[in-house]
CSV table of C-alpha atoms and ligand atoms in Angstrom, one decimal:
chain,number,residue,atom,x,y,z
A,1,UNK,CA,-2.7,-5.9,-11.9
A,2,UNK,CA,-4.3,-2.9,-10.0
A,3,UNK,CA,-3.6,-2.5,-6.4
A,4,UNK,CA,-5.0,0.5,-4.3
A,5,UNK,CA,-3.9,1.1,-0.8
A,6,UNK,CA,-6.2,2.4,1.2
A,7,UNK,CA,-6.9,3.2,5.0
A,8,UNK,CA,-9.2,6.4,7.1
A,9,UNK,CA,-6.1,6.6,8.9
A,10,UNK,CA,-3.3,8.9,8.5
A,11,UNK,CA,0.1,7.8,8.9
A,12,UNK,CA,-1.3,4.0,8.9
A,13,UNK,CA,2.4,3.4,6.4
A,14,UNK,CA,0.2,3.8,3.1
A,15,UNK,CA,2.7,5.4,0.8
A,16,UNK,CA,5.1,3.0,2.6
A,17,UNK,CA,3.8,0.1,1.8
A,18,UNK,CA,2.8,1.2,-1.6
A,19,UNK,CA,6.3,2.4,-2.4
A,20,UNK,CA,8.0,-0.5,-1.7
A,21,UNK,CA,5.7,-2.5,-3.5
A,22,UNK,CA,5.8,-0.8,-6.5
A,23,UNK,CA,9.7,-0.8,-6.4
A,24,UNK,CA,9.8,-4.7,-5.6
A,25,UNK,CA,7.8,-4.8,-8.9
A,26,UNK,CA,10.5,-2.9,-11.1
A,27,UNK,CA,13.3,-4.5,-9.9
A,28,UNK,CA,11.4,-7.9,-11.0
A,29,UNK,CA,11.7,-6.7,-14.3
A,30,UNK,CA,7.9,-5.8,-14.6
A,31,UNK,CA,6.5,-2.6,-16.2
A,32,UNK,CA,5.1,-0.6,-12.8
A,33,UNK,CA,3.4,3.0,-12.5
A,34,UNK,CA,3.0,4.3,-9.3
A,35,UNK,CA,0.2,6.8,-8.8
A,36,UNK,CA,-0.6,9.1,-6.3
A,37,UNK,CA,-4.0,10.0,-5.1
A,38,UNK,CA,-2.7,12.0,-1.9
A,39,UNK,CA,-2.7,15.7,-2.2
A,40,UNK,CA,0.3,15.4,-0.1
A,41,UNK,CA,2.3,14.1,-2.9
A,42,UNK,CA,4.1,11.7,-0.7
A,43,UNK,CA,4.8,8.6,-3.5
A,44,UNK,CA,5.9,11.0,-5.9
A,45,UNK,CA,8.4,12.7,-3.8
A,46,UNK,CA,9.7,8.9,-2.9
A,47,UNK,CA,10.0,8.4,-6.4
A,48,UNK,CA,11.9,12.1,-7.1
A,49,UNK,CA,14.3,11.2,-4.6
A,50,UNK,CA,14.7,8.2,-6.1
A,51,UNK,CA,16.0,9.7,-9.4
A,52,UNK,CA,18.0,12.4,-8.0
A,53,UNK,CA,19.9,9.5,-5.8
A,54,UNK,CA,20.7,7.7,-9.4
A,55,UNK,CA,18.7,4.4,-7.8
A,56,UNK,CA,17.9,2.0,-10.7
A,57,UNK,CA,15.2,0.9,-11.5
A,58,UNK,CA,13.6,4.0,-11.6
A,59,UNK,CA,10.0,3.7,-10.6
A,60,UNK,CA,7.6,5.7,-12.9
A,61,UNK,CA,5.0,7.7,-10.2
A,62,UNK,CA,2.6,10.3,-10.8
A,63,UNK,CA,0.0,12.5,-9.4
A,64,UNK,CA,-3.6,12.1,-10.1
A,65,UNK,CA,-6.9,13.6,-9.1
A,66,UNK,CA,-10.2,11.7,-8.2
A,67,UNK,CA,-11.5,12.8,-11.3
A,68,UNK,CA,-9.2,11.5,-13.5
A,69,UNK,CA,-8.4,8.3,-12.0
A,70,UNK,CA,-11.1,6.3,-13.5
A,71,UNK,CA,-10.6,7.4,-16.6
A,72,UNK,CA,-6.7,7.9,-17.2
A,73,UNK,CA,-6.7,4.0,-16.0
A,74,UNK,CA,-8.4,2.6,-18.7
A,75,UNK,CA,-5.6,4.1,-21.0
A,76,UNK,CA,-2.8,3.2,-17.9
A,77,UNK,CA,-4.0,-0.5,-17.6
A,78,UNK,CA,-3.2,-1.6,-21.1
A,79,UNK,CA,0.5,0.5,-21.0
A,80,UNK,CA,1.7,-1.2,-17.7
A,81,UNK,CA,1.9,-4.6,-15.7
A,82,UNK,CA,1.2,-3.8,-12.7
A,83,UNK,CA,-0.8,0.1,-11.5
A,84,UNK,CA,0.0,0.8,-7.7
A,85,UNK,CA,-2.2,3.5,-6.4
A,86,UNK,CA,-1.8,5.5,-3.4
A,87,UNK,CA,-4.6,6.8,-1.8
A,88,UNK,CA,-5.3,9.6,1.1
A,89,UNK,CA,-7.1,9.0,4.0
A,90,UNK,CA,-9.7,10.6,3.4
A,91,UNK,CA,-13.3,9.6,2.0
A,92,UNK,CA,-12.2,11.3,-1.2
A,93,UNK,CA,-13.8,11.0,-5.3
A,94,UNK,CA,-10.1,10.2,-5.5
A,95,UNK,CA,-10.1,7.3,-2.6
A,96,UNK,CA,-13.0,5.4,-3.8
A,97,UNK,CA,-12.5,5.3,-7.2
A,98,UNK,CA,-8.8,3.6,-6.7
A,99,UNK,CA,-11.1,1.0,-4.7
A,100,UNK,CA,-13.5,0.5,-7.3
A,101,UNK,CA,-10.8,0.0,-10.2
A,102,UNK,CA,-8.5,-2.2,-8.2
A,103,UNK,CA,-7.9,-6.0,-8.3
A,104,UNK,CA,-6.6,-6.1,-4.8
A,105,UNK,CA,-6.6,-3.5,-2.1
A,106,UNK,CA,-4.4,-3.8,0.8
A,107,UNK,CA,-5.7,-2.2,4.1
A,108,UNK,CA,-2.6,-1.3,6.5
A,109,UNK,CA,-3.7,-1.3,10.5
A,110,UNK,CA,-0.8,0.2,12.4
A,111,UNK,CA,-0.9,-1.9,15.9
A,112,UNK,CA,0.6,1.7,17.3
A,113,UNK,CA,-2.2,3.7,15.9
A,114,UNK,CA,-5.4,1.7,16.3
A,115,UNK,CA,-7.5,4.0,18.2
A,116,UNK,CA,-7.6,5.9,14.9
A,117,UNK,CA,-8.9,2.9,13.0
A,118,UNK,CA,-12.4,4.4,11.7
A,119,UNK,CA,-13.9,1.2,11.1
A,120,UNK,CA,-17.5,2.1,10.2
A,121,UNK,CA,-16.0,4.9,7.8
A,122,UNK,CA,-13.7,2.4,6.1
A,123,UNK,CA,-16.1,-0.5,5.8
A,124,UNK,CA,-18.7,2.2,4.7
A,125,UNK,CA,-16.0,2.7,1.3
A,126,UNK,CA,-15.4,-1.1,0.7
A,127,UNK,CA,-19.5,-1.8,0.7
A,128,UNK,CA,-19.6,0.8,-1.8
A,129,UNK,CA,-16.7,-0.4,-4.1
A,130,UNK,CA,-17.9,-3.8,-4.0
A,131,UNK,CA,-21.5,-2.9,-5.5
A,132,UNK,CA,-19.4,-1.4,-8.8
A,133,UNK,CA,-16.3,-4.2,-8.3
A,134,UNK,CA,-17.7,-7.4,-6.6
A,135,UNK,CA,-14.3,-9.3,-7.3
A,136,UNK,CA,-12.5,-7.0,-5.0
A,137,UNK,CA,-9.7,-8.8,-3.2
A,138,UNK,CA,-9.3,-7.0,0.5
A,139,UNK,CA,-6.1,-7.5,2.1
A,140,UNK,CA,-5.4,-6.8,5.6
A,141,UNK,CA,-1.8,-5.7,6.9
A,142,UNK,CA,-0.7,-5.4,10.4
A,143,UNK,CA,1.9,-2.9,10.8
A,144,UNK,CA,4.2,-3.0,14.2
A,145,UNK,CA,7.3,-1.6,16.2
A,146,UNK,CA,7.4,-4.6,18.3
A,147,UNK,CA,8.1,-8.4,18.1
A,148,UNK,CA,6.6,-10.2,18.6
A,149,UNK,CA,3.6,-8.3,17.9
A,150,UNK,CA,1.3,-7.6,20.9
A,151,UNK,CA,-1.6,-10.5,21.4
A,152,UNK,CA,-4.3,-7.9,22.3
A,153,UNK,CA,-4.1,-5.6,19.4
A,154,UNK,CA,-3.6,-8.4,16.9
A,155,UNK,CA,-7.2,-9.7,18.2
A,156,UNK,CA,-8.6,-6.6,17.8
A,157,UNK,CA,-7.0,-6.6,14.0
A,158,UNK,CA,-8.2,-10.0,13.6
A,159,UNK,CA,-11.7,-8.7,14.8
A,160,UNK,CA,-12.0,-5.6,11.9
A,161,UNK,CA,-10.7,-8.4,9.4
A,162,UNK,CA,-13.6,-10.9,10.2
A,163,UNK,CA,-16.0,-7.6,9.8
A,164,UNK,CA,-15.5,-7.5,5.9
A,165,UNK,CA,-16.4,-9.6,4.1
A,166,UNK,CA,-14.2,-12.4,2.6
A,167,UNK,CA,-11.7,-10.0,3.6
A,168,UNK,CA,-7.9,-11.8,4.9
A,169,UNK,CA,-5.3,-11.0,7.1
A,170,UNK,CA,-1.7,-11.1,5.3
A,171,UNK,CA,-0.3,-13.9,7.7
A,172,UNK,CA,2.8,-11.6,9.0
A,173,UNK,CA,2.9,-8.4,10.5
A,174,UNK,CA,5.4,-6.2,8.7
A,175,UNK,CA,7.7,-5.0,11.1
A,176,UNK,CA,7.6,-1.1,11.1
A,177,UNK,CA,11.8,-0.9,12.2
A,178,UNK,CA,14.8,1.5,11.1
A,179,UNK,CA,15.8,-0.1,7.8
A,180,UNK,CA,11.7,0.3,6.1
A,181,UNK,CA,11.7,3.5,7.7
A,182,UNK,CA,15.1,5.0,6.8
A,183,UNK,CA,15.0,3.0,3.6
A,184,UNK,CA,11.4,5.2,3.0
A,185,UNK,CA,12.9,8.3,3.8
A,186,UNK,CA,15.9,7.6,1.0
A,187,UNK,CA,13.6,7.0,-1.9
A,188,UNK,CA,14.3,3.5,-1.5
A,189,UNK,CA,12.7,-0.2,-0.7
A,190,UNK,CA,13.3,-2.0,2.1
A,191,UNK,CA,15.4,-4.6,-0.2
A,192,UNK,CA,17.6,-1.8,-1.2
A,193,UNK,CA,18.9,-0.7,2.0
A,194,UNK,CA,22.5,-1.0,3.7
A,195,UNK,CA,22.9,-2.4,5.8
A,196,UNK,CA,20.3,-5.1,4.5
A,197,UNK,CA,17.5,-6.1,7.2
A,198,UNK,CA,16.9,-9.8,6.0
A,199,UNK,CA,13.6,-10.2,8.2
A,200,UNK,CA,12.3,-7.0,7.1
A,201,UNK,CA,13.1,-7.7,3.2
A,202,UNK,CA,11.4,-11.3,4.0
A,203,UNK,CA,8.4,-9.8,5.0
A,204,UNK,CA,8.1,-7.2,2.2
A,205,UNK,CA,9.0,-9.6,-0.6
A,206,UNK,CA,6.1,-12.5,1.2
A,207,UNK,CA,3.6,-9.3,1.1
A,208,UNK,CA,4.7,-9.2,-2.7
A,209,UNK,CA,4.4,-12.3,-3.3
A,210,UNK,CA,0.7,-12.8,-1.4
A,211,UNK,CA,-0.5,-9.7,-3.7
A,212,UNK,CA,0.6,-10.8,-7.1
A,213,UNK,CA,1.3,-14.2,-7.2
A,214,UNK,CA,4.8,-16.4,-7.0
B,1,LIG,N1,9.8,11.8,6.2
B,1,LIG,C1,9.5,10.9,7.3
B,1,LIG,N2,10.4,10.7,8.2
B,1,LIG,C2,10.2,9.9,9.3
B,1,LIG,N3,9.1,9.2,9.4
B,1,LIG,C3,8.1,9.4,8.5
B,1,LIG,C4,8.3,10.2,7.4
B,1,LIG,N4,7.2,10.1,6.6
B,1,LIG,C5,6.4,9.3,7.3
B,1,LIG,N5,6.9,8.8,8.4
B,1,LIG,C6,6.4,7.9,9.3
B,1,LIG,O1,6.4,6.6,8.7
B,1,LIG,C7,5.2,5.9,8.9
B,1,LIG,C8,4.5,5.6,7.6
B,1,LIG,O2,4.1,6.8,7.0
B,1,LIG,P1,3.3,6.8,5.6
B,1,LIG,O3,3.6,8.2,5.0
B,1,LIG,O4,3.6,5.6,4.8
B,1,LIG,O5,1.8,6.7,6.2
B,1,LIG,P2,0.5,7.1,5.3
B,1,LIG,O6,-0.5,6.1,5.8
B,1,LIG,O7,0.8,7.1,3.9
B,1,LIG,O8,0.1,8.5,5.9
B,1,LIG,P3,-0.8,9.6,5.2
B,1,LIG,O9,-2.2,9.3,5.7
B,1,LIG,O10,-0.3,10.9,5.8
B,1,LIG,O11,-0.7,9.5,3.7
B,1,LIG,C9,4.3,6.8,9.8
B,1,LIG,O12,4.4,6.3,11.1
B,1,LIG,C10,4.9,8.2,9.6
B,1,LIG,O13,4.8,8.9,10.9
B,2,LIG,MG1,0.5,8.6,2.4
């Protein structure tokens, strides 16, 4: 399975999301490739400090530009199970190609940053991907400090969800705390991290679950 994360906003936990995911799918035994769309390089320097820690599994990432996506994925697809691209922010070659080649994008909305939620921009790119990929799955995922999460801005999350089309709302917020952050900055998943966080590695392994199937 293909999934793109994708989001106009910066710092929206993208690369987080997308690294634990594709780390949750390694250590379930399945074959996983990580690829990153961001010039910043932020999934594949997860992934290097990953290796040089030692962590097993090691989860396979690389860099790769708009113009190659499309095209390097139709060799990629048949060599893994599951493809995990993460995108930049920006309206990119790059951004909306990962949207058109993907089973299942999940859209982070950070409850902290939603004044930077470009909703016209954003919807602008899924209308597009959907004329070339109709079967597009689009799922929404809240992202907060607090808990429980605050009633206003989840309306106003539930309000951009009901603006695209067949889109859903991942029925949890993911709790942005200390272990998923300091877990992120280790090269590791939230299910990897000492002291373990049960709620937090409850949430991330539901989010797994909801994407590709129990
Ligand atoms: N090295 C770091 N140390 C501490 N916090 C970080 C670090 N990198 C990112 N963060 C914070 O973690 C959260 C998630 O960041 P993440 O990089 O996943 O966002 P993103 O959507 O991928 O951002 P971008 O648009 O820049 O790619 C953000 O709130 C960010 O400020
Ligand atoms: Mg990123």
């Amino acid at each position: 399975m293909i999934i793109t994360i994708a989001n106009e906003s910066g710092g929206a936990s993208k690369s987080m999301l997308a690294d634990n995911l594709a780390a949750l799918r390694a250590i379930a035994g399945r074959k996983v490739l990580l690829l990153d769309n961001d010039p910043q390089h932020a999934s594949v320097n997860w992934c290097a400090e990953r290796q040089a820690s030692g962590k097993r599994p090691q989860v396979a990432a690389r860099p790769i530009s708009g113009k190659g996506l499309q095209p390097e994925l139709e060799n990629l697809a048949y060599r893994y199970n599951d493809i995990v691209i993460d995108t930049e922010s920006r309206d990119s070659l790059g951004s909306r190609s990962a949207l058109i080649a993907a089973h299942v994008a999940i859209i982070p909305v950070d409850l902290e940053c939603l004044e930077q939620l470009n909703e016209a921009k954003l919807l602008a790119r899924i209308d597009t991907a959907r004329l070339f990929n109709p079967g597009l799955r689009i799922l929404v995922v809240a992202i907060c400090a607090e808990e429980p999460p605050c009633a206003e801005k989840m309306a106003v999350v539930r309000n951009f969800v009901a603006s695209i089309p067949a889109a859903q709302l991942f029925h949890t917020a993911i709790h942005s705390g200390s272990a998923l952050r300091l877990a992120f900055q280790d090269g590791l998943s939230v299910c990897e991290y000492q002291p373990a966080d049960r709620e937090a590695i409850s949430e991330m392994k539901e989010l797994c679950s909801e994407i590709f199937g129990r």
